[in-house]
């Protein structure tokens, strides 16, 4: 079942201006160390940051909170699988909120997709609850 859906559209030039104006103060407040390492290795640094900004906004919407109620920017982080597929990692209050949303007997899966076409970066987040395996939830008889 779908627990939440979020989307966000971010202007890459706006992120570039914020990076130019605030530099590390902005990076360290919003992005995880892993996100910063990824972005700083890319030719389109601002575009990489903008996609991750959009993913965090979209994730907060999918969690049903927006960026309020205690969620910190760094509680949501985008990483990539070896295939390049983005994945969202939640910690802190965002992870707590996800646990509250997840029905008993289910596991939460956070799906994220990112795209950009200058000057825009976009992200979609879908939070899915999947039933736990019947075998895993059954205790063996003795």
PDB file of C-alpha atoms in Angstrom:
ATOM      1  CA  UNK A   1       0.000   0.000   0.000  1.00  0.00           C
ATOM      2  CA  UNK A   2       1.089   3.580  -0.607  1.00  0.00           C
ATOM      3  CA  UNK A   3       1.722   5.543   2.594  1.00  0.00           C
ATOM      4  CA  UNK A   4       2.850   8.814   1.052  1.00  0.00           C
ATOM      5  CA  UNK A   5       3.770  10.585  -2.174  1.00  0.00           C
ATOM      6  CA  UNK A   6       5.822  13.746  -2.566  1.00  0.00           C
ATOM      7  CA  UNK A   7       7.313  15.751  -5.393  1.00  0.00           C
ATOM      8  CA  UNK A   8       9.414  18.874  -5.706  1.00  0.00           C
ATOM      9  CA  UNK A   9      10.789  21.054  -8.476  1.00  0.00           C
ATOM     10  CA  UNK A  10      13.959  23.027  -7.740  1.00  0.00           C
ATOM     11  CA  UNK A  11      15.716  25.731  -9.737  1.00  0.00           C
ATOM     12  CA  UNK A  12      19.380  24.789 -10.230  1.00  0.00           C
ATOM     13  CA  UNK A  13      20.445  28.426 -10.652  1.00  0.00           C
ATOM     14  CA  UNK A  14      18.873  29.252  -7.274  1.00  0.00           C
ATOM     15  CA  UNK A  15      20.915  26.480  -5.644  1.00  0.00           C
ATOM     16  CA  UNK A  16      24.055  27.766  -7.399  1.00  0.00           C
ATOM     17  CA  UNK A  17      23.380  31.248  -6.034  1.00  0.00           C
ATOM     18  CA  UNK A  18      22.918  29.854  -2.528  1.00  0.00           C
ATOM     19  CA  UNK A  19      26.171  27.868  -2.841  1.00  0.00           C
ATOM     20  CA  UNK A  20      27.972  31.019  -4.030  1.00  0.00           C
ATOM     21  CA  UNK A  21      26.552  33.100  -1.192  1.00  0.00           C
ATOM     22  CA  UNK A  22      26.714  30.687   1.763  1.00  0.00           C
ATOM     23  CA  UNK A  23      29.132  27.913   0.653  1.00  0.00           C
ATOM     24  CA  UNK A  24      29.970  25.371   3.357  1.00  0.00           C
ATOM     25  CA  UNK A  25      27.439  26.847   5.772  1.00  0.00           C
ATOM     26  CA  UNK A  26      24.652  25.842   3.359  1.00  0.00           C
ATOM     27  CA  UNK A  27      26.243  22.517   2.388  1.00  0.00           C
ATOM     28  CA  UNK A  28      26.781  21.426   5.992  1.00  0.00           C
ATOM     29  CA  UNK A  29      23.314  22.474   7.145  1.00  0.00           C
ATOM     30  CA  UNK A  30      21.425  20.686   4.364  1.00  0.00           C
ATOM     31  CA  UNK A  31      23.486  17.850   2.899  1.00  0.00           C
ATOM     32  CA  UNK A  32      25.041  14.725   4.384  1.00  0.00           C
ATOM     33  CA  UNK A  33      28.770  14.119   3.987  1.00  0.00           C
ATOM     34  CA  UNK A  34      28.033  11.438   1.384  1.00  0.00           C
ATOM     35  CA  UNK A  35      25.861  13.838  -0.623  1.00  0.00           C
ATOM     36  CA  UNK A  36      28.554  16.504  -0.482  1.00  0.00           C
ATOM     37  CA  UNK A  37      31.277  14.097  -1.668  1.00  0.00           C
ATOM     38  CA  UNK A  38      29.073  12.989  -4.574  1.00  0.00           C
ATOM     39  CA  UNK A  39      28.167  16.534  -5.614  1.00  0.00           C
ATOM     40  CA  UNK A  40      31.701  17.890  -5.384  1.00  0.00           C
ATOM     41  CA  UNK A  41      32.960  15.135  -7.735  1.00  0.00           C
ATOM     42  CA  UNK A  42      30.393  15.971 -10.413  1.00  0.00           C
ATOM     43  CA  UNK A  43      30.804  18.426 -13.286  1.00  0.00           C
ATOM     44  CA  UNK A  44      27.307  19.761 -12.551  1.00  0.00           C
ATOM     45  CA  UNK A  45      27.788  20.333  -8.831  1.00  0.00           C
ATOM     46  CA  UNK A  46      24.804  22.671  -8.462  1.00  0.00           C
ATOM     47  CA  UNK A  47      22.551  20.295 -10.410  1.00  0.00           C
ATOM     48  CA  UNK A  48      23.557  17.408  -8.169  1.00  0.00           C
ATOM     49  CA  UNK A  49      22.794  19.448  -5.056  1.00  0.00           C
ATOM     50  CA  UNK A  50      19.509  20.681  -6.562  1.00  0.00           C
ATOM     51  CA  UNK A  51      18.297  17.125  -7.225  1.00  0.00           C
ATOM     52  CA  UNK A  52      19.083  16.168  -3.641  1.00  0.00           C
ATOM     53  CA  UNK A  53      17.373  19.309  -2.323  1.00  0.00           C
ATOM     54  CA  UNK A  54      14.274  18.375  -4.353  1.00  0.00           C
ATOM     55  CA  UNK A  55      14.448  14.797  -3.013  1.00  0.00           C
ATOM     56  CA  UNK A  56      14.520  16.033   0.586  1.00  0.00           C
ATOM     57  CA  UNK A  57      11.532  18.323  -0.044  1.00  0.00           C
ATOM     58  CA  UNK A  58       9.639  15.513  -1.778  1.00  0.00           C
ATOM     59  CA  UNK A  59      10.462  13.070   1.010  1.00  0.00           C
ATOM     60  CA  UNK A  60       9.250  15.451   3.707  1.00  0.00           C
ATOM     61  CA  UNK A  61       5.971  15.800   1.808  1.00  0.00           C
ATOM     62  CA  UNK A  62       5.647  12.021   1.448  1.00  0.00           C
ATOM     63  CA  UNK A  63       6.189  11.740   5.202  1.00  0.00           C
ATOM     64  CA  UNK A  64       3.194  14.062   5.572  1.00  0.00           C
ATOM     65  CA  UNK A  65       5.047  16.793   7.384  1.00  0.00           C
ATOM     66  CA  UNK A  66       6.794  19.082   4.977  1.00  0.00           C
ATOM     67  CA  UNK A  67       9.899  20.551   6.573  1.00  0.00           C
ATOM     68  CA  UNK A  68       8.373  21.111   9.980  1.00  0.00           C
ATOM     69  CA  UNK A  69       7.641  19.011  13.036  1.00  0.00           C
ATOM     70  CA  UNK A  70      11.319  18.383  13.779  1.00  0.00           C
ATOM     71  CA  UNK A  71      12.616  16.947  10.505  1.00  0.00           C
ATOM     72  CA  UNK A  72      16.139  18.158   9.803  1.00  0.00           C
ATOM     73  CA  UNK A  73      17.486  18.396   6.277  1.00  0.00           C
ATOM     74  CA  UNK A  74      20.239  15.928   7.094  1.00  0.00           C
ATOM     75  CA  UNK A  75      17.692  13.391   8.424  1.00  0.00           C
ATOM     76  CA  UNK A  76      17.071  12.607   4.739  1.00  0.00           C
ATOM     77  CA  UNK A  77      19.982  11.641   2.536  1.00  0.00           C
ATOM     78  CA  UNK A  78      20.242  10.443  -1.056  1.00  0.00           C
ATOM     79  CA  UNK A  79      22.795   7.795  -1.953  1.00  0.00           C
ATOM     80  CA  UNK A  80      23.142   5.674  -5.075  1.00  0.00           C
ATOM     81  CA  UNK A  81      23.302   1.947  -5.620  1.00  0.00           C
ATOM     82  CA  UNK A  82      26.125   0.655  -7.825  1.00  0.00           C
ATOM     83  CA  UNK A  83      23.629   0.675 -10.689  1.00  0.00           C
ATOM     84  CA  UNK A  84      23.196   4.425 -10.198  1.00  0.00           C
ATOM     85  CA  UNK A  85      19.668   4.092  -8.798  1.00  0.00           C
ATOM     86  CA  UNK A  86      19.068   6.702  -6.106  1.00  0.00           C
ATOM     87  CA  UNK A  87      17.991   5.542  -2.656  1.00  0.00           C
ATOM     88  CA  UNK A  88      16.757   7.597   0.282  1.00  0.00           C
ATOM     89  CA  UNK A  89      18.197   6.964   3.744  1.00  0.00           C
ATOM     90  CA  UNK A  90      16.262   8.306   6.716  1.00  0.00           C
ATOM     91  CA  UNK A  91      17.663   8.962  10.180  1.00  0.00           C
ATOM     92  CA  UNK A  92      16.579  10.899  13.256  1.00  0.00           C
ATOM     93  CA  UNK A  93      13.081  12.318  13.285  1.00  0.00           C
ATOM     94  CA  UNK A  94      12.435  11.346   9.648  1.00  0.00           C
ATOM     95  CA  UNK A  95      13.107   7.682  10.491  1.00  0.00           C
ATOM     96  CA  UNK A  96      10.881   7.986  13.571  1.00  0.00           C
ATOM     97  CA  UNK A  97       8.073   9.469  11.471  1.00  0.00           C
ATOM     98  CA  UNK A  98       8.436   6.671   8.912  1.00  0.00           C
ATOM     99  CA  UNK A  99       8.172   4.073  11.678  1.00  0.00           C
ATOM    100  CA  UNK A 100       5.009   5.772  13.014  1.00  0.00           C
ATOM    101  CA  UNK A 101       3.446   5.711   9.539  1.00  0.00           C
ATOM    102  CA  UNK A 102       4.221   2.063   8.873  1.00  0.00           C
ATOM    103  CA  UNK A 103       1.401  -0.314   9.798  1.00  0.00           C
ATOM    104  CA  UNK A 104       2.196  -3.246  12.054  1.00  0.00           C
ATOM    105  CA  UNK A 105       3.237  -6.301  10.062  1.00  0.00           C
ATOM    106  CA  UNK A 106       4.649  -4.183   7.225  1.00  0.00           C
ATOM    107  CA  UNK A 107       8.010  -2.789   6.185  1.00  0.00           C
ATOM    108  CA  UNK A 108       8.396   0.651   4.650  1.00  0.00           C
ATOM    109  CA  UNK A 109      10.150   1.093   1.318  1.00  0.00           C
ATOM    110  CA  UNK A 110      11.082   4.631   0.216  1.00  0.00           C
ATOM    111  CA  UNK A 111      11.286   4.954  -3.568  1.00  0.00           C
ATOM    112  CA  UNK A 112      12.978   8.032  -5.036  1.00  0.00           C
ATOM    113  CA  UNK A 113      13.620   9.179  -8.576  1.00  0.00           C
ATOM    114  CA  UNK A 114      15.571  12.252  -9.666  1.00  0.00           C
ATOM    115  CA  UNK A 115      15.878  14.131 -12.932  1.00  0.00           C
ATOM    116  CA  UNK A 116      17.174  17.435 -14.182  1.00  0.00           C
ATOM    117  CA  UNK A 117      16.995  19.540 -17.326  1.00  0.00           C
ATOM    118  CA  UNK A 118      18.707  22.853 -16.710  1.00  0.00           C
ATOM    119  CA  UNK A 119      17.532  25.023 -15.053  1.00  0.00           C
ATOM    120  CA  UNK A 120      15.224  22.538 -13.297  1.00  0.00           C
ATOM    121  CA  UNK A 121      15.803  19.571 -11.001  1.00  0.00           C
ATOM    122  CA  UNK A 122      12.905  17.369  -9.969  1.00  0.00           C
ATOM    123  CA  UNK A 123      12.314  14.526  -7.534  1.00  0.00           C
ATOM    124  CA  UNK A 124       9.472  12.154  -6.742  1.00  0.00           C
ATOM    125  CA  UNK A 125       9.253  10.084  -3.559  1.00  0.00           C
ATOM    126  CA  UNK A 126       6.781   7.280  -2.941  1.00  0.00           C
ATOM    127  CA  UNK A 127       6.628   5.543   0.426  1.00  0.00           C
ATOM    128  CA  UNK A 128       5.288   2.016   0.178  1.00  0.00           C
ATOM    129  CA  UNK A 129       4.319  -0.394   2.964  1.00  0.00           C
ATOM    130  CA  UNK A 130       4.904  -4.048   2.073  1.00  0.00           C
ATOM    131  CA  UNK A 131       3.577  -6.893   4.198  1.00  0.00           C
ATOM    132  CA  UNK A 132       6.277  -8.825   5.984  1.00  0.00           C
ATOM    133  CA  UNK A 133       6.713 -12.399   4.831  1.00  0.00           C
ATOM    134  CA  UNK A 134       4.219 -14.775   6.454  1.00  0.00           C
ATOM    135  CA  UNK A 135       7.067 -17.206   7.138  1.00  0.00           C
ATOM    136  CA  UNK A 136       9.156 -14.551   8.859  1.00  0.00           C
ATOM    137  CA  UNK A 137       6.291 -13.522  11.114  1.00  0.00           C
ATOM    138  CA  UNK A 138       5.265 -17.056  12.129  1.00  0.00           C
ATOM    139  CA  UNK A 139       6.986 -18.668  15.110  1.00  0.00           C
ATOM    140  CA  UNK A 140       7.941 -22.311  14.685  1.00  0.00           C
ATOM    141  CA  UNK A 141       5.859 -24.793  16.621  1.00  0.00           C
ATOM    142  CA  UNK A 142       7.548 -26.689  19.435  1.00  0.00           C
TER     143      UNK A 142
END
